[in-house]
Amino acid sequence: MFMGYKNVSVERRFIGRFPHGSDLLQEINKLITQENILSGEIRIIGAVSKAVFGYYNSESKNYIYISKDEHMEILNCIGNISVKDGKPFAHVHITLADKHGNAYGGHLMEGTIIFAAEFVITDYGDNKLERVYDETTGLQLWNI
Ligand code: ZN
């Protein structure tokens, strides 16, 4: 069992805006692959025109997909970056609000379409973090 932590420092920080009408998770993956970020952090606010997010069922050990086909605010979208199968991998969660202020959220999936998205992405440099399969949870967790 792995259970630990390490000290990291910020090597680079990117701020920017993802394009209207594009897929949020795909845009994140494009940037972290392009910049080869092996450990880091993601923060995004903005709005989406529709969303797909997941809920991890701990008994069946798979994701239940939840879709919302409406304009919503991104109240909070945070994630971490590590390495999975040798490539930069983003694990991202999103909280959204509808026109009544009701909040929904979960594990960000492809199919979430950007209305506007402002991001801050932090790179912790060479402090590479790798994901390995964890039998207890059925998830690919940090090897730390
Ligand atoms: Zn998750």
PDB file of C-alpha atoms and ligand atoms in Angstrom:
ATOM      1  CA  MET A   1       0.000   0.000   0.000  1.00  0.00           C
ATOM      2  CA  PHE A   2       1.231   3.461  -0.885  1.00  0.00           C
ATOM      3  CA  MET A   3       0.404   6.364   1.349  1.00  0.00           C
ATOM      4  CA  GLY A   4       2.694   9.316   1.379  1.00  0.00           C
ATOM      5  CA  TYR A   5       3.497  12.765   0.175  1.00  0.00           C
ATOM      6  CA  LYS A   6       6.352  14.853  -1.085  1.00  0.00           C
ATOM      7  CA  ASN A   7       7.444  18.449  -1.284  1.00  0.00           C
ATOM      8  CA  VAL A   8       7.020  20.067  -4.704  1.00  0.00           C
ATOM      9  CA  SER A   9       7.656  23.537  -5.993  1.00  0.00           C
ATOM     10  CA  VAL A  10       6.058  25.413  -8.826  1.00  0.00           C
ATOM     11  CA  GLU A  11       8.128  25.381 -11.980  1.00  0.00           C
ATOM     12  CA  ARG A  12       5.723  26.961 -14.464  1.00  0.00           C
ATOM     13  CA  ARG A  13       2.227  28.413 -14.354  1.00  0.00           C
ATOM     14  CA  PHE A  14      -0.028  28.899 -17.373  1.00  0.00           C
ATOM     15  CA  ILE A  15      -3.063  31.128 -17.504  1.00  0.00           C
ATOM     16  CA  GLY A  16      -5.442  31.341 -20.418  1.00  0.00           C
ATOM     17  CA  ARG A  17      -8.809  30.735 -21.943  1.00  0.00           C
ATOM     18  CA  PHE A  18     -10.061  27.631 -23.732  1.00  0.00           C
ATOM     19  CA  PRO A  19     -12.074  28.111 -26.977  1.00  0.00           C
ATOM     20  CA  HIS A  20     -15.849  28.486 -27.012  1.00  0.00           C
ATOM     21  CA  GLY A  21     -17.608  25.347 -28.274  1.00  0.00           C
ATOM     22  CA  SER A  22     -14.743  22.964 -27.575  1.00  0.00           C
ATOM     23  CA  ASP A  23     -14.636  19.997 -25.218  1.00  0.00           C
ATOM     24  CA  LEU A  24     -13.301  20.954 -21.777  1.00  0.00           C
ATOM     25  CA  LEU A  25     -11.502  17.697 -20.939  1.00  0.00           C
ATOM     26  CA  GLN A  26      -9.990  17.447 -24.430  1.00  0.00           C
ATOM     27  CA  GLU A  27      -8.656  21.019 -24.178  1.00  0.00           C
ATOM     28  CA  ILE A  28      -7.083  20.279 -20.785  1.00  0.00           C
ATOM     29  CA  ASN A  29      -5.472  17.109 -22.161  1.00  0.00           C
ATOM     30  CA  LYS A  30      -4.180  18.941 -25.229  1.00  0.00           C
ATOM     31  CA  LEU A  31      -2.447  21.578 -23.110  1.00  0.00           C
ATOM     32  CA  ILE A  32      -0.886  19.226 -20.550  1.00  0.00           C
ATOM     33  CA  THR A  33       0.382  16.931 -23.338  1.00  0.00           C
ATOM     34  CA  GLN A  34       1.770  19.844 -25.348  1.00  0.00           C
ATOM     35  CA  GLU A  35       3.555  21.248 -22.279  1.00  0.00           C
ATOM     36  CA  ASN A  36       4.501  17.751 -21.014  1.00  0.00           C
ATOM     37  CA  ILE A  37       3.275  18.378 -17.469  1.00  0.00           C
ATOM     38  CA  LEU A  38       4.084  15.324 -15.321  1.00  0.00           C
ATOM     39  CA  SER A  39       2.707  16.647 -12.030  1.00  0.00           C
ATOM     40  CA  GLY A  40       0.582  19.684 -11.429  1.00  0.00           C
ATOM     41  CA  GLU A  41      -2.684  21.330 -10.655  1.00  0.00           C
ATOM     42  CA  ILE A  42      -5.687  22.675 -12.613  1.00  0.00           C
ATOM     43  CA  ARG A  43      -8.192  25.402 -11.730  1.00  0.00           C
ATOM     44  CA  ILE A  44     -10.947  26.613 -14.070  1.00  0.00           C
ATOM     45  CA  ILE A  45     -13.977  28.853 -13.845  1.00  0.00           C
ATOM     46  CA  GLY A  46     -16.434  29.857 -16.561  1.00  0.00           C
ATOM     47  CA  ALA A  47     -19.559  28.319 -18.050  1.00  0.00           C
ATOM     48  CA  VAL A  48     -20.620  25.336 -20.142  1.00  0.00           C
ATOM     49  CA  SER A  49     -23.417  24.778 -22.682  1.00  0.00           C
ATOM     50  CA  LYS A  50     -23.734  21.128 -21.627  1.00  0.00           C
ATOM     51  CA  ALA A  51     -21.924  18.742 -19.335  1.00  0.00           C
ATOM     52  CA  VAL A  52     -21.108  15.109 -18.707  1.00  0.00           C
ATOM     53  CA  PHE A  53     -19.677  14.051 -15.375  1.00  0.00           C
ATOM     54  CA  GLY A  54     -19.321  10.834 -13.465  1.00  0.00           C
ATOM     55  CA  TYR A  55     -20.089   9.321 -10.122  1.00  0.00           C
ATOM     56  CA  TYR A  56     -17.850   6.430  -9.081  1.00  0.00           C
ATOM     57  CA  ASN A  57     -19.873   3.489  -7.832  1.00  0.00           C
ATOM     58  CA  SER A  58     -17.580   1.956  -5.222  1.00  0.00           C
ATOM     59  CA  GLU A  59     -19.399  -1.383  -5.283  1.00  0.00           C
ATOM     60  CA  SER A  60     -19.488  -2.076  -9.018  1.00  0.00           C
ATOM     61  CA  LYS A  61     -16.201  -0.153  -9.409  1.00  0.00           C
ATOM     62  CA  ASN A  62     -17.234   1.807 -12.454  1.00  0.00           C
ATOM     63  CA  TYR A  63     -18.521   5.276 -13.308  1.00  0.00           C
ATOM     64  CA  ILE A  64     -22.161   6.212 -13.618  1.00  0.00           C
ATOM     65  CA  TYR A  65     -22.505   8.946 -16.264  1.00  0.00           C
ATOM     66  CA  ILE A  66     -24.630  12.016 -15.583  1.00  0.00           C
ATOM     67  CA  SER A  67     -25.526  14.405 -18.445  1.00  0.00           C
ATOM     68  CA  LYS A  68     -26.948  17.926 -18.263  1.00  0.00           C
ATOM     69  CA  ASP A  69     -28.002  19.533 -21.524  1.00  0.00           C
ATOM     70  CA  GLU A  70     -28.227  23.175 -20.469  1.00  0.00           C
ATOM     71  CA  HIS A  71     -26.137  26.286 -19.896  1.00  0.00           C
ATOM     72  CA  MET A  72     -24.499  26.192 -16.483  1.00  0.00           C
ATOM     73  CA  GLU A  73     -21.886  28.133 -14.547  1.00  0.00           C
ATOM     74  CA  ILE A  74     -18.633  26.416 -13.683  1.00  0.00           C
ATOM     75  CA  LEU A  75     -18.530  27.229  -9.979  1.00  0.00           C
ATOM     76  CA  ASN A  76     -15.405  25.251  -9.470  1.00  0.00           C
ATOM     77  CA  CYS A  77     -13.350  22.941 -11.604  1.00  0.00           C
ATOM     78  CA  ILE A  78     -10.205  21.599 -10.048  1.00  0.00           C
ATOM     79  CA  GLY A  79      -7.877  18.786 -10.879  1.00  0.00           C
ATOM     80  CA  ASN A  80      -4.465  17.291 -10.640  1.00  0.00           C
ATOM     81  CA  ILE A  81      -2.001  16.164 -13.244  1.00  0.00           C
ATOM     82  CA  SER A  82       0.099  13.041 -13.041  1.00  0.00           C
ATOM     83  CA  VAL A  83       1.315  10.293 -15.357  1.00  0.00           C
ATOM     84  CA  LYS A  84      -0.810   7.347 -16.443  1.00  0.00           C
ATOM     85  CA  ASP A  85       0.417   4.724 -18.936  1.00  0.00           C
ATOM     86  CA  GLY A  86       3.470   6.915 -19.591  1.00  0.00           C
ATOM     87  CA  LYS A  87       1.490  10.005 -20.568  1.00  0.00           C
ATOM     88  CA  PRO A  88       0.316  13.211 -18.797  1.00  0.00           C
ATOM     89  CA  PHE A  89      -3.089  12.505 -17.275  1.00  0.00           C
ATOM     90  CA  ALA A  90      -5.595  14.981 -15.812  1.00  0.00           C
ATOM     91  CA  HIS A  91      -7.960  13.960 -13.021  1.00  0.00           C
ATOM     92  CA  VAL A  92     -10.587  16.688 -12.865  1.00  0.00           C
ATOM     93  CA  HIS A  93     -13.754  17.352 -10.853  1.00  0.00           C
ATOM     94  CA  ILE A  94     -16.371  19.953 -11.681  1.00  0.00           C
ATOM     95  CA  THR A  95     -19.149  21.726  -9.781  1.00  0.00           C
ATOM     96  CA  LEU A  96     -21.809  23.406 -11.942  1.00  0.00           C
ATOM     97  CA  ALA A  97     -24.838  25.568 -11.165  1.00  0.00           C
ATOM     98  CA  ASP A  98     -28.059  25.814 -13.166  1.00  0.00           C
ATOM     99  CA  LYS A  99     -30.247  28.936 -13.606  1.00  0.00           C
ATOM    100  CA  HIS A 100     -31.812  28.365 -10.194  1.00  0.00           C
ATOM    101  CA  GLY A 101     -28.437  28.145  -8.481  1.00  0.00           C
ATOM    102  CA  ASN A 102     -28.742  24.419  -7.923  1.00  0.00           C
ATOM    103  CA  ALA A 103     -25.363  22.740  -7.934  1.00  0.00           C
ATOM    104  CA  TYR A 104     -24.362  19.484  -9.594  1.00  0.00           C
ATOM    105  CA  GLY A 105     -21.049  17.883 -10.088  1.00  0.00           C
ATOM    106  CA  GLY A 106     -18.739  14.970 -10.350  1.00  0.00           C
ATOM    107  CA  HIS A 107     -15.769  13.564 -12.173  1.00  0.00           C
ATOM    108  CA  LEU A 108     -15.308  15.520 -15.429  1.00  0.00           C
ATOM    109  CA  MET A 109     -15.951  13.461 -18.570  1.00  0.00           C
ATOM    110  CA  GLU A 110     -15.666  14.153 -22.279  1.00  0.00           C
ATOM    111  CA  GLY A 111     -18.823  15.758 -23.647  1.00  0.00           C
ATOM    112  CA  THR A 112     -18.638  18.877 -21.482  1.00  0.00           C
ATOM    113  CA  ILE A 113     -18.790  21.755 -23.936  1.00  0.00           C
ATOM    114  CA  ILE A 114     -17.238  25.125 -23.129  1.00  0.00           C
ATOM    115  CA  PHE A 115     -19.177  28.372 -23.251  1.00  0.00           C
ATOM    116  CA  ALA A 116     -16.254  30.161 -21.599  1.00  0.00           C
ATOM    117  CA  ALA A 117     -13.391  28.742 -19.551  1.00  0.00           C
ATOM    118  CA  GLU A 118     -10.554  30.604 -17.860  1.00  0.00           C
ATOM    119  CA  PHE A 119      -7.809  28.413 -16.519  1.00  0.00           C
ATOM    120  CA  VAL A 120      -4.770  28.432 -14.284  1.00  0.00           C
ATOM    121  CA  ILE A 121      -2.565  25.372 -14.726  1.00  0.00           C
ATOM    122  CA  THR A 122       0.430  24.845 -12.507  1.00  0.00           C
ATOM    123  CA  ASP A 123       3.375  22.604 -13.380  1.00  0.00           C
ATOM    124  CA  TYR A 124       5.401  21.067 -10.550  1.00  0.00           C
ATOM    125  CA  GLY A 125       8.249  20.290 -12.941  1.00  0.00           C
ATOM    126  CA  ASP A 126      10.248  17.097 -12.596  1.00  0.00           C
ATOM    127  CA  ASN A 127       8.308  15.840  -9.575  1.00  0.00           C
ATOM    128  CA  LYS A 128       6.732  13.159 -11.731  1.00  0.00           C
ATOM    129  CA  LEU A 129       3.765  11.401 -10.117  1.00  0.00           C
ATOM    130  CA  GLU A 130       2.626   8.094 -11.561  1.00  0.00           C
ATOM    131  CA  ARG A 131      -0.706   6.314 -11.308  1.00  0.00           C
ATOM    132  CA  VAL A 132      -0.900   2.619 -10.569  1.00  0.00           C
ATOM    133  CA  TYR A 133      -3.852   0.298 -10.136  1.00  0.00           C
ATOM    134  CA  ASP A 134      -5.151   0.118  -6.556  1.00  0.00           C
ATOM    135  CA  GLU A 135      -7.009  -3.101  -5.805  1.00  0.00           C
ATOM    136  CA  THR A 136      -8.943  -1.755  -2.808  1.00  0.00           C
ATOM    137  CA  THR A 137     -10.666   1.017  -4.776  1.00  0.00           C
ATOM    138  CA  GLY A 138     -10.398  -0.303  -8.332  1.00  0.00           C
ATOM    139  CA  LEU A 139      -8.912   3.064  -9.300  1.00  0.00           C
ATOM    140  CA  GLN A 140      -5.584   4.149 -10.745  1.00  0.00           C
ATOM    141  CA  LEU A 141      -4.131   6.041  -7.772  1.00  0.00           C
ATOM    142  CA  TRP A 142      -0.885   7.874  -7.115  1.00  0.00           C
ATOM    143  CA  ASN A 143       2.146   5.713  -6.532  1.00  0.00           C
ATOM    144  CA  ILE A 144       3.359   7.717  -3.547  1.00  0.00           C
TER     145      ILE A 144
HETATM  146 ZN    ZN B   1     -12.525  11.619  -9.990  1.00  0.00          ZN
END
